[in-house]
CSV table of C-alpha atoms in Angstrom, one decimal:
chain,number,residue,atom,x,y,z
A,1,UNK,CA,-0.1,0.3,-0.5
A,2,UNK,CA,2.0,3.5,-0.8
A,3,UNK,CA,1.0,5.7,2.1
A,4,UNK,CA,1.9,9.4,2.4
A,5,UNK,CA,2.2,10.5,5.8
A,6,UNK,CA,2.3,13.8,7.8
A,7,UNK,CA,1.8,14.7,11.2
A,8,UNK,CA,-2.0,16.1,12.1
A,9,UNK,CA,-0.7,18.3,14.5
A,10,UNK,CA,-1.8,21.3,14.9
A,11,UNK,CA,1.3,22.5,14.5
A,12,UNK,CA,1.3,26.2,16.7
A,13,UNK,CA,3.6,28.9,15.4
A,14,UNK,CA,3.4,32.7,17.0
A,15,UNK,CA,2.7,35.3,14.2
A,16,UNK,CA,6.1,35.9,12.2
A,17,UNK,CA,7.3,32.9,13.3
A,18,UNK,CA,8.8,29.8,10.2
A,19,UNK,CA,6.3,27.0,10.3
A,20,UNK,CA,8.0,23.3,9.1
A,21,UNK,CA,5.6,20.9,7.6
A,22,UNK,CA,6.9,17.6,6.9
A,23,UNK,CA,5.5,14.9,5.0
A,24,UNK,CA,7.3,11.3,4.3
A,25,UNK,CA,6.2,9.1,1.3
A,26,UNK,CA,6.4,4.9,0.9
A,27,UNK,CA,7.0,5.0,-3.4
A,28,UNK,CA,10.2,5.2,-4.2
A,29,UNK,CA,9.0,5.4,-7.9
A,30,UNK,CA,7.0,8.9,-7.1
A,31,UNK,CA,7.8,11.4,-9.8
A,32,UNK,CA,6.3,14.8,-8.3
A,33,UNK,CA,5.2,16.0,-4.9
A,34,UNK,CA,2.4,18.7,-3.8
A,35,UNK,CA,1.5,21.1,-1.2
A,36,UNK,CA,-2.0,22.2,-0.8
A,37,UNK,CA,-3.9,24.4,1.4
A,38,UNK,CA,-7.4,23.8,3.0
A,39,UNK,CA,-9.2,26.4,4.5
A,40,UNK,CA,-12.4,24.7,6.9
A,41,UNK,CA,-14.8,23.8,4.3
A,42,UNK,CA,-13.1,24.4,1.3
A,43,UNK,CA,-11.8,22.8,-1.6
A,44,UNK,CA,-7.7,22.4,-1.8
A,45,UNK,CA,-5.5,25.0,-3.0
A,46,UNK,CA,-2.1,24.4,-4.6
A,47,UNK,CA,0.3,26.6,-3.7
A,48,UNK,CA,4.0,24.7,-4.0
A,49,UNK,CA,4.8,22.1,-6.8
A,50,UNK,CA,8.3,20.0,-6.4
A,51,UNK,CA,9.8,17.5,-8.4
A,52,UNK,CA,14.0,17.9,-8.2
A,53,UNK,CA,15.8,17.2,-5.1
A,54,UNK,CA,16.8,20.4,-3.2
A,55,UNK,CA,14.7,24.4,-2.8
A,56,UNK,CA,12.4,25.5,-4.6
A,57,UNK,CA,10.8,28.8,-3.1
A,58,UNK,CA,7.7,31.0,-4.1
A,59,UNK,CA,7.2,33.9,-1.9
A,60,UNK,CA,7.1,32.9,1.6
A,61,UNK,CA,6.8,29.6,0.7
A,62,UNK,CA,9.7,27.2,0.2
A,63,UNK,CA,9.2,23.2,-0.9
A,64,UNK,CA,12.3,20.9,0.4
A,65,UNK,CA,12.4,17.2,-1.7
A,66,UNK,CA,15.0,14.4,-0.2
A,67,UNK,CA,14.2,11.5,-2.7
A,68,UNK,CA,16.7,9.5,-0.9
A,69,UNK,CA,15.2,10.2,2.5
A,70,UNK,CA,11.7,9.4,0.8
A,71,UNK,CA,10.8,13.3,2.4
A,72,UNK,CA,9.2,16.3,1.4
A,73,UNK,CA,8.6,19.8,3.4
A,74,UNK,CA,7.2,23.1,3.1
A,75,UNK,CA,8.4,26.2,5.4
A,76,UNK,CA,6.5,29.0,5.4
A,77,UNK,CA,8.3,31.8,6.3
A,78,UNK,CA,6.9,35.1,8.0
A,79,UNK,CA,3.5,33.1,9.0
A,80,UNK,CA,0.5,35.2,9.2
A,81,UNK,CA,-2.6,34.5,10.8
A,82,UNK,CA,-4.1,33.9,7.5
A,83,UNK,CA,-2.0,30.4,6.7
A,84,UNK,CA,-3.7,29.1,9.4
A,85,UNK,CA,-5.1,25.5,7.8
A,86,UNK,CA,-4.5,22.9,7.1
A,87,UNK,CA,-1.7,21.7,4.6
A,88,UNK,CA,-2.0,18.4,2.6
A,89,UNK,CA,0.9,16.8,0.7
A,90,UNK,CA,0.2,15.1,-1.7
A,91,UNK,CA,2.3,12.0,-4.0
A,92,UNK,CA,1.5,11.3,-7.8
A,93,UNK,CA,2.7,7.6,-8.3
A,94,UNK,CA,1.1,6.6,-11.8
A,95,UNK,CA,3.0,4.7,-13.9
A,96,UNK,CA,3.3,6.6,-17.2
A,97,UNK,CA,-0.3,7.2,-18.5
A,98,UNK,CA,-1.6,5.9,-15.5
A,99,UNK,CA,-1.6,9.2,-13.0
A,100,UNK,CA,-2.8,9.0,-9.7
A,101,UNK,CA,-2.6,10.7,-6.3
A,102,UNK,CA,-2.2,9.7,-2.6
A,103,UNK,CA,-3.1,12.4,-0.1
A,104,UNK,CA,-1.7,12.5,3.7
A,105,UNK,CA,-3.9,13.3,6.2
A,106,UNK,CA,-2.8,16.5,6.4
A,107,UNK,CA,-1.2,19.3,8.9
A,108,UNK,CA,-3.4,21.8,11.1
A,109,UNK,CA,-1.7,24.6,11.1
A,110,UNK,CA,-2.7,27.8,13.8
A,111,UNK,CA,-0.7,30.7,13.3
A,112,UNK,CA,-1.2,32.8,16.5
A,113,UNK,CA,-1.7,36.7,16.1
B,1,UNK,CA,-12.5,32.2,-16.5
B,2,UNK,CA,-10.9,29.0,-16.9
B,3,UNK,CA,-11.9,26.6,-13.5
B,4,UNK,CA,-13.4,23.7,-12.9
B,5,UNK,CA,-17.4,23.8,-11.4
B,6,UNK,CA,-19.0,21.6,-9.2
B,7,UNK,CA,-22.5,21.6,-8.2
B,8,UNK,CA,-25.2,21.8,-6.5
B,9,UNK,CA,-22.8,23.0,-3.4
B,10,UNK,CA,-24.7,21.2,-0.8
B,11,UNK,CA,-27.3,18.0,-1.1
B,12,UNK,CA,-29.3,16.4,0.9
B,13,UNK,CA,-30.5,12.8,0.2
B,14,UNK,CA,-32.6,10.8,1.8
B,15,UNK,CA,-31.8,6.7,2.2
B,16,UNK,CA,-32.4,4.8,-0.8
B,17,UNK,CA,-31.7,7.6,-3.4
B,18,UNK,CA,-29.6,7.9,-6.5
B,19,UNK,CA,-28.0,11.2,-6.5
B,20,UNK,CA,-25.8,12.8,-9.0
B,21,UNK,CA,-23.0,15.8,-8.3
B,22,UNK,CA,-22.2,17.7,-11.4
B,23,UNK,CA,-18.6,18.2,-12.5
B,24,UNK,CA,-17.7,21.0,-15.1
B,25,UNK,CA,-14.2,22.1,-16.2
B,26,UNK,CA,-12.8,24.4,-19.4
B,27,UNK,CA,-9.3,23.9,-18.9
B,28,UNK,CA,-9.0,21.5,-21.6
B,29,UNK,CA,-8.0,18.8,-19.4
B,30,UNK,CA,-7.7,15.0,-20.3
B,31,UNK,CA,-7.9,14.1,-17.0
B,32,UNK,CA,-10.4,14.1,-13.9
B,33,UNK,CA,-11.0,12.7,-10.2
B,34,UNK,CA,-13.7,12.5,-7.7
B,35,UNK,CA,-12.2,12.2,-4.4
B,36,UNK,CA,-14.1,12.0,-0.9
B,37,UNK,CA,-13.3,13.7,2.1
B,38,UNK,CA,-14.3,12.8,5.3
B,39,UNK,CA,-13.6,14.3,8.9
B,40,UNK,CA,-10.1,14.1,9.8
B,41,UNK,CA,-9.6,11.5,6.8
B,42,UNK,CA,-6.9,12.8,3.0
B,43,UNK,CA,-9.0,12.5,0.0
B,44,UNK,CA,-9.5,8.9,-0.9
B,45,UNK,CA,-9.8,8.5,-4.9
B,46,UNK,CA,-13.0,7.4,-6.1
B,47,UNK,CA,-13.1,7.1,-9.6
B,48,UNK,CA,-10.9,9.0,-12.6
B,49,UNK,CA,-11.2,8.6,-16.3
B,50,UNK,CA,-8.1,10.1,-18.4
B,51,UNK,CA,-9.8,9.8,-22.3
B,52,UNK,CA,-13.8,10.3,-23.0
B,53,UNK,CA,-15.2,7.4,-22.6
B,54,UNK,CA,-13.1,5.7,-20.5
B,55,UNK,CA,-12.6,5.8,-16.7
B,56,UNK,CA,-11.2,3.8,-14.0
B,57,UNK,CA,-12.3,2.7,-11.0
B,58,UNK,CA,-10.1,4.6,-7.7
B,59,UNK,CA,-10.1,2.8,-3.9
B,60,UNK,CA,-12.9,3.2,-2.9
B,61,UNK,CA,-15.8,2.2,-6.2
B,62,UNK,CA,-18.5,0.7,-4.4
B,63,UNK,CA,-21.4,2.2,-4.6
B,64,UNK,CA,-20.6,4.7,-6.5
B,65,UNK,CA,-20.7,5.6,-10.5
B,66,UNK,CA,-18.9,8.0,-13.0
B,67,UNK,CA,-19.8,8.3,-16.8
B,68,UNK,CA,-16.9,10.6,-19.7
B,69,UNK,CA,-19.2,11.4,-22.5
B,70,UNK,CA,-17.8,14.7,-23.2
B,71,UNK,CA,-14.3,15.8,-22.4
B,72,UNK,CA,-15.7,19.0,-20.3
B,73,UNK,CA,-17.8,16.7,-17.7
B,74,UNK,CA,-17.1,14.3,-15.3
B,75,UNK,CA,-20.8,13.4,-13.5
B,76,UNK,CA,-20.7,11.2,-10.3
B,77,UNK,CA,-24.0,9.5,-9.1
B,78,UNK,CA,-24.4,8.1,-5.7
B,79,UNK,CA,-26.1,4.8,-5.2
B,80,UNK,CA,-28.1,3.7,-2.8
B,81,UNK,CA,-25.4,0.7,-2.2
B,82,UNK,CA,-22.9,3.1,-1.5
B,83,UNK,CA,-23.8,2.8,3.0
B,84,UNK,CA,-22.1,5.8,4.2
B,85,UNK,CA,-22.2,9.0,1.5
B,86,UNK,CA,-22.1,11.5,3.9
B,87,UNK,CA,-19.1,13.2,3.1
B,88,UNK,CA,-17.7,16.0,1.2
B,89,UNK,CA,-16.9,15.3,-2.7
B,90,UNK,CA,-14.3,17.2,-4.8
B,91,UNK,CA,-13.6,16.9,-8.6
B,92,UNK,CA,-10.0,17.5,-9.7
B,93,UNK,CA,-8.3,17.6,-13.1
B,94,UNK,CA,-5.4,17.9,-14.7
B,95,UNK,CA,-3.5,18.0,-17.9
B,96,UNK,CA,-1.8,14.1,-19.0
B,97,UNK,CA,1.9,15.9,-18.9
B,98,UNK,CA,3.5,13.9,-16.7
B,99,UNK,CA,4.3,16.9,-14.8
B,100,UNK,CA,1.3,18.6,-14.8
B,101,UNK,CA,-0.5,19.7,-11.5
B,102,UNK,CA,-4.2,18.7,-10.5
B,103,UNK,CA,-7.0,21.3,-9.8
B,104,UNK,CA,-9.6,21.1,-7.4
B,105,UNK,CA,-13.3,22.7,-7.4
B,106,UNK,CA,-15.5,24.1,-4.5
B,107,UNK,CA,-16.7,21.0,-3.8
B,108,UNK,CA,-20.2,19.8,-2.7
B,109,UNK,CA,-21.0,18.4,0.6
B,110,UNK,CA,-23.6,15.4,0.4
B,111,UNK,CA,-26.0,15.2,3.8
B,112,UNK,CA,-27.6,12.0,4.0
B,113,UNK,CA,-31.2,12.4,5.8
C-alpha cells in the first residue's frame, strides 16, 4: 500500500515565525510532489509543486525534496494568521499514463497573532 | 474565466435515493478525478478518467458510478448501495503531461437525512 504520512498537528506558531511542515512517502518511484492548502469547509488550493531534489522557493513558501530519504517539506516564512489552515501533501505515484495522487491526511497549522 | 465548477454546493439525500453530482471544467484537461473527504481523513480516490468514454476505479469505488461522455464533464452518481455517503466530494482535473498539476473544484457537501 502506497502511503503518504503527515503529522496531523495542530502545529502552533507565533505570527512572524517560520512554520515547518513535513511529509514522508513510501513509493520510491514517485515523480512529483505537491502541497495544497485547505481552509475549513473549502476545497484544496495548490500552493507548491516540486519535482527535483533540493529547494524551490515561491514568495514566503519553500518546498524541500529529498528523494533518498523519501521526505518532502514545506516552510512558510513570516507566518500570518491567514496561513492558518490544513496543509495537504500529495504524491504522484502513477506510471506513465496512469497518474494517481496519494494524499496525506494533512497537518493543521495555527498561526497565533 | 478558466476553472472547475461543481454543483450543487450542498445536497441532501434521503436514504435509498440515487443522486448525481456535477463536475464541469473548461481548462481543456484530459484527466478528471473524484475524491471523497471525511473529517480527519485525507482525500480518497473514487474514480478517475484520462480520456473520454474511459474511466478507472479508485480506492473506494463501491456504491458510486461515473460517466465521461464529454471531455469537459465527469458526473458522479452516488447510489443507494453506498452505505455511508455523507461526505465532502471533490472533483479535480489535470493535463496528461507527467508533471502537470491537479486543480480542484469548490466541492459538493452531501448529507444523507
